[in-house]
XYZ file of C-alpha atoms in Angstrom:
302
model
C 24.512 -7.495 -114.301
C 26.533 -10.566 -114.902
C 25.858 -13.734 -113.008
C 29.040 -15.509 -113.152
C 30.732 -18.571 -111.622
C 34.035 -17.016 -110.719
C 32.122 -14.708 -108.555
C 33.579 -11.665 -109.653
C 31.864 -8.771 -108.380
C 29.941 -6.892 -111.081
C 29.310 -3.816 -109.331
C 33.062 -3.360 -108.677
C 34.673 -1.598 -111.785
C 38.060 -3.501 -111.084
C 36.251 -6.612 -112.208
C 33.899 -5.435 -115.087
C 36.318 -6.413 -117.858
C 36.471 -9.886 -116.458
C 32.843 -10.390 -115.749
C 32.190 -9.418 -119.368
C 34.911 -12.088 -120.479
C 33.206 -14.796 -118.200
C 29.523 -14.041 -119.426
C 30.971 -14.108 -123.138
C 32.601 -17.660 -122.326
C 29.409 -18.962 -120.780
C 26.956 -17.697 -123.295
C 24.752 -20.674 -124.650
C 23.368 -18.891 -127.697
C 26.212 -16.645 -128.897
C 25.888 -16.219 -132.667
C 27.738 -17.941 -135.587
C 29.855 -14.901 -136.222
C 31.462 -14.874 -132.697
C 31.761 -18.491 -132.104
C 32.513 -19.345 -135.644
C 30.177 -21.523 -138.098
C 30.517 -25.155 -136.711
C 29.161 -27.694 -138.915
C 29.386 -31.335 -137.678
C 29.482 -33.689 -140.292
C 31.735 -36.215 -138.871
C 30.294 -39.331 -137.136
C 31.517 -39.264 -133.517
C 30.880 -42.348 -131.596
C 34.242 -42.628 -129.517
C 36.668 -40.421 -127.455
C 39.257 -40.605 -130.084
C 37.005 -39.312 -133.021
C 35.721 -36.376 -130.665
C 39.409 -35.557 -129.930
C 40.395 -35.599 -133.772
C 37.386 -33.484 -134.601
C 38.138 -30.862 -131.606
C 41.731 -30.562 -132.733
C 40.635 -29.411 -136.344
C 38.839 -26.451 -134.522
C 42.470 -25.474 -133.260
C 42.842 -21.387 -133.277
C 46.271 -19.841 -132.364
C 45.097 -16.361 -131.725
C 42.271 -17.602 -129.529
C 44.697 -20.048 -127.994
C 47.058 -17.490 -126.784
C 43.928 -15.258 -125.046
C 42.907 -18.342 -123.496
C 46.343 -19.251 -122.059
C 46.529 -15.757 -120.545
C 43.202 -15.638 -119.323
C 43.668 -19.021 -117.329
C 46.910 -18.135 -116.154
C 49.039 -20.854 -117.532
C 52.561 -19.272 -117.175
C 55.007 -20.596 -114.544
C 54.152 -19.845 -110.993
C 50.445 -19.240 -111.959
C 47.762 -21.304 -110.697
C 47.179 -22.805 -114.383
C 50.621 -23.322 -115.064
C 50.960 -26.256 -117.668
C 47.390 -26.282 -118.972
C 47.294 -26.585 -122.697
C 44.496 -25.096 -125.226
C 43.147 -25.794 -128.532
C 41.697 -22.126 -128.649
C 38.066 -23.038 -128.659
C 35.183 -21.036 -127.246
C 32.820 -22.566 -124.885
C 30.075 -22.512 -127.345
C 32.147 -24.624 -129.739
C 32.518 -27.106 -127.076
C 29.102 -27.060 -126.215
C 28.000 -28.038 -129.781
C 30.305 -31.117 -129.658
C 28.650 -31.905 -126.484
C 25.142 -31.603 -127.758
C 25.963 -33.880 -130.642
C 27.588 -36.773 -128.941
C 26.499 -36.859 -125.221
C 23.445 -38.639 -125.577
C 24.974 -41.741 -127.278
C 28.480 -41.861 -126.299
C 28.951 -44.920 -123.991
C 30.104 -43.775 -120.574
C 33.437 -45.806 -120.542
C 34.478 -43.815 -123.555
C 34.330 -40.472 -121.433
C 37.594 -41.066 -119.218
C 39.615 -40.792 -122.269
C 38.385 -37.121 -122.743
C 38.888 -36.396 -119.149
C 42.504 -37.457 -119.329
C 43.432 -35.583 -122.515
C 46.109 -32.923 -122.505
C 43.829 -30.278 -123.965
C 41.799 -28.216 -121.609
C 38.564 -28.046 -123.804
C 38.581 -31.590 -124.553
C 38.579 -32.337 -120.718
C 35.847 -29.720 -120.524
C 34.048 -31.740 -123.073
C 34.273 -34.867 -121.018
C 33.004 -32.911 -118.034
C 30.088 -31.537 -119.951
C 29.094 -35.058 -121.448
C 29.001 -36.341 -117.761
C 26.882 -33.369 -116.911
C 24.441 -34.027 -119.530
C 24.412 -37.598 -118.696
C 23.615 -37.090 -115.106
C 20.846 -34.391 -115.853
C 19.131 -36.780 -118.041
C 18.950 -39.368 -115.507
C 18.153 -37.008 -112.503
C 14.827 -35.867 -114.046
C 11.904 -35.472 -111.357
C 10.532 -38.715 -112.595
C 13.443 -40.685 -112.283
C 14.601 -39.522 -108.955
C 13.792 -42.852 -107.289
C 13.953 -45.098 -110.258
C 16.462 -47.757 -109.222
C 18.152 -48.044 -112.750
C 18.323 -44.006 -112.954
C 20.139 -44.261 -109.424
C 22.829 -46.702 -110.450
C 23.443 -44.582 -113.726
C 23.598 -41.632 -111.559
C 25.749 -43.232 -109.034
C 28.321 -44.480 -111.781
C 28.578 -40.799 -113.186
C 29.522 -39.425 -109.575
C 32.220 -42.179 -109.150
C 33.659 -41.299 -112.371
C 33.495 -37.641 -111.700
C 35.123 -38.123 -108.344
C 38.048 -40.759 -109.730
C 38.901 -38.225 -112.325
C 38.239 -34.934 -110.449
C 42.014 -33.689 -110.263
C 41.458 -33.714 -114.517
C 39.154 -30.543 -113.609
C 42.379 -28.398 -113.228
C 41.137 -24.809 -113.585
C 38.216 -22.899 -112.155
C 36.069 -23.300 -115.193
C 36.391 -26.850 -115.341
C 34.983 -27.187 -111.847
C 32.347 -24.375 -111.819
C 30.798 -25.666 -114.957
C 30.164 -29.099 -113.736
C 30.520 -29.506 -110.003
C 27.300 -28.217 -108.591
C 25.333 -29.909 -111.457
C 26.896 -33.487 -110.540
C 28.100 -33.461 -107.038
C 25.978 -30.861 -105.803
C 22.769 -32.427 -107.418
C 23.593 -35.666 -106.010
C 23.577 -34.347 -102.475
C 19.782 -34.171 -102.995
C 19.073 -37.126 -104.344
C 18.904 -40.808 -103.144
C 22.074 -43.015 -103.838
C 23.127 -46.440 -103.602
C 26.618 -45.475 -102.772
C 27.882 -45.541 -99.097
C 25.542 -48.489 -98.189
C 23.631 -51.576 -99.285
C 20.531 -50.071 -99.618
C 19.428 -46.962 -101.590
C 19.031 -43.760 -99.291
C 19.906 -40.181 -98.904
C 23.209 -41.321 -97.133
C 23.963 -37.771 -95.790
C 26.977 -38.976 -93.649
C 28.378 -40.524 -96.582
C 27.915 -37.722 -98.715
C 29.507 -35.447 -96.100
C 32.615 -37.767 -96.082
C 32.892 -37.333 -99.847
C 32.773 -33.446 -99.459
C 35.115 -33.606 -96.489
C 37.629 -35.606 -98.528
C 37.564 -33.129 -101.197
C 37.596 -29.946 -98.713
C 40.565 -31.632 -96.767
C 42.590 -32.330 -100.039
C 45.797 -30.420 -100.679
C 44.401 -29.962 -104.347
C 43.340 -26.140 -104.924
C 40.672 -27.546 -107.195
C 39.354 -30.401 -105.473
C 38.941 -27.780 -102.453
C 36.990 -25.512 -104.788
C 34.783 -28.300 -105.667
C 33.880 -28.883 -101.750
C 32.633 -25.164 -101.874
C 31.055 -24.393 -105.299
C 28.961 -27.716 -105.158
C 27.035 -26.140 -102.698
C 25.778 -23.627 -105.441
C 22.834 -26.393 -106.068
C 22.086 -27.178 -102.602
C 21.441 -23.563 -101.896
C 19.418 -23.081 -104.859
C 17.232 -25.929 -103.685
C 16.716 -24.110 -100.153
C 19.317 -26.016 -98.014
C 22.024 -23.651 -96.555
C 23.640 -26.151 -94.533
C 26.416 -27.346 -97.133
C 27.268 -23.996 -98.103
C 27.522 -22.607 -94.321
C 29.796 -25.990 -93.357
C 32.176 -25.618 -95.929
C 32.156 -21.552 -96.056
C 33.494 -21.781 -92.201
C 35.859 -24.570 -93.487
C 37.714 -22.696 -96.049
C 37.410 -19.307 -94.147
C 40.934 -19.001 -93.696
C 42.013 -20.355 -97.188
C 45.448 -18.713 -98.448
C 44.414 -18.723 -101.946
C 42.563 -15.887 -103.679
C 40.366 -18.330 -105.894
C 38.976 -19.828 -102.761
C 38.533 -16.332 -101.156
C 36.207 -15.638 -104.168
C 34.507 -18.966 -104.370
C 33.389 -18.806 -100.530
C 32.083 -15.258 -100.858
C 30.405 -16.146 -104.132
C 28.641 -19.061 -102.271
C 27.721 -17.212 -99.621
C 26.145 -14.672 -101.636
C 24.197 -17.355 -103.413
C 22.830 -18.816 -100.319
C 21.678 -15.366 -99.240
C 19.843 -14.782 -102.089
C 18.415 -17.933 -102.721
C 17.532 -19.056 -99.095
C 18.143 -16.178 -96.431
C 19.760 -13.005 -96.298
C 19.465 -12.749 -92.425
C 21.177 -16.159 -92.354
C 24.149 -14.608 -94.448
C 23.930 -11.600 -91.985
C 24.229 -14.056 -89.041
C 27.115 -15.704 -90.691
C 28.734 -12.619 -91.508
C 28.285 -11.428 -87.736
C 30.473 -14.196 -86.447
C 33.097 -14.360 -89.084
C 33.537 -10.783 -90.535
C 36.747 -10.327 -88.497
C 38.238 -13.332 -89.656
C 37.334 -13.331 -93.372
C 39.313 -11.947 -96.089
C 38.271 -8.478 -97.669
C 37.430 -10.410 -100.775
C 35.409 -12.768 -99.478
C 33.202 -10.270 -97.737
C 33.028 -7.962 -100.925
C 31.643 -10.856 -102.609
C 28.890 -12.068 -99.942
C 27.473 -8.685 -99.330
C 27.170 -7.641 -103.176
C 23.495 -8.103 -103.260
C 22.957 -5.922 -100.080
C 22.199 -1.938 -100.784
C 25.187 0.310 -100.699
C 24.650 1.532 -97.256
C 24.621 -1.887 -95.678
C 27.888 -2.857 -97.666
C 29.548 0.056 -96.542
C 28.874 -0.692 -92.910
C 30.152 -4.249 -93.261
C 33.421 -3.257 -95.223
C 34.173 -0.690 -92.198
C 33.786 -3.293 -89.309
C-alpha cells in the first residue's frame, strides 16, 4: 500500500494509477535507469548557478507528462505552472549537493523562479536547513532557534510560490509543522512555545483566499499528529470541512486518517460521529481508509 501525500486512497482502484505515480515521484532511491544518470560536476554556490544547472536537465517528454499530471491547462488548479521536466529524485540530488553550504539569502531567488522544479529545489533546501537546526540536541539552542525562525519567516514570506500540491506537501509539515512543536523567538521578546502566536500564523493561512495557503494550514498538522498531538489536525479539519475544492477534501480526509493512525482511532471516530453528515464523501473515504471493510461500509452508509 502506498502512503502518499496527496492522500489518494490506495484501496480504491479508481486511484491506483495516481498512487503509483506519486510513489514513483517521491522515491528517494530510484535507480539511475529511471531518473537518469546525474553527475554534478558543476560548482554551485549561488541560486543562479543552481538554476543554470537544472535548466541543462530539461526533458521535453517528461515536461509534457508533468504538465498533464499537475493540471496546468486553463481552468485547472495548476494553470500557468511551468516545468523543466525533472523528476523529483533529480531535484533531490541537486538539493543534497548544495543545501548545506548555500547561504539562506540565496534561496528566495530559487523560490521566485518560473520553473516548478527550481521552486521545489528552494523549498527542499529550506527543509534541509530547518532539519539541521531542529535536531534534538539543538531544540533549545538559542542560535539554532534564531536560524529556525529565519527559515520559518522566509517560508511564510514566499508561501504563495508553493503553488501546487506537491510543493506544499513535500515541505510544509517539515518546516511549519515541526516549528509548531519547538520553542521560538517569534511572536514575543522571549523564547517560548508561543502557542497563541503559532495558532495565529495557521489561522492566517487557513483564512486566506489562496487554495495552497489553505492546504498548508491542514497538511502541516501531519507532523504534530506524528508527535502525538491531535489538536491542530482537529482544529483545521473542522475549519475546512465545508471547503469547496476537491484538493482540500482530500487533504482534510488524509490528515484525519493520519491523526487516527498516529494518535487515536477512537478520537477519529468521535470526530466522524460529530461531522459525518456534513463532510464530503471524498473526505470521509480518505479518513476511514485504515478501518476494516465492515466499519468503512458502515460509515459510508450513514
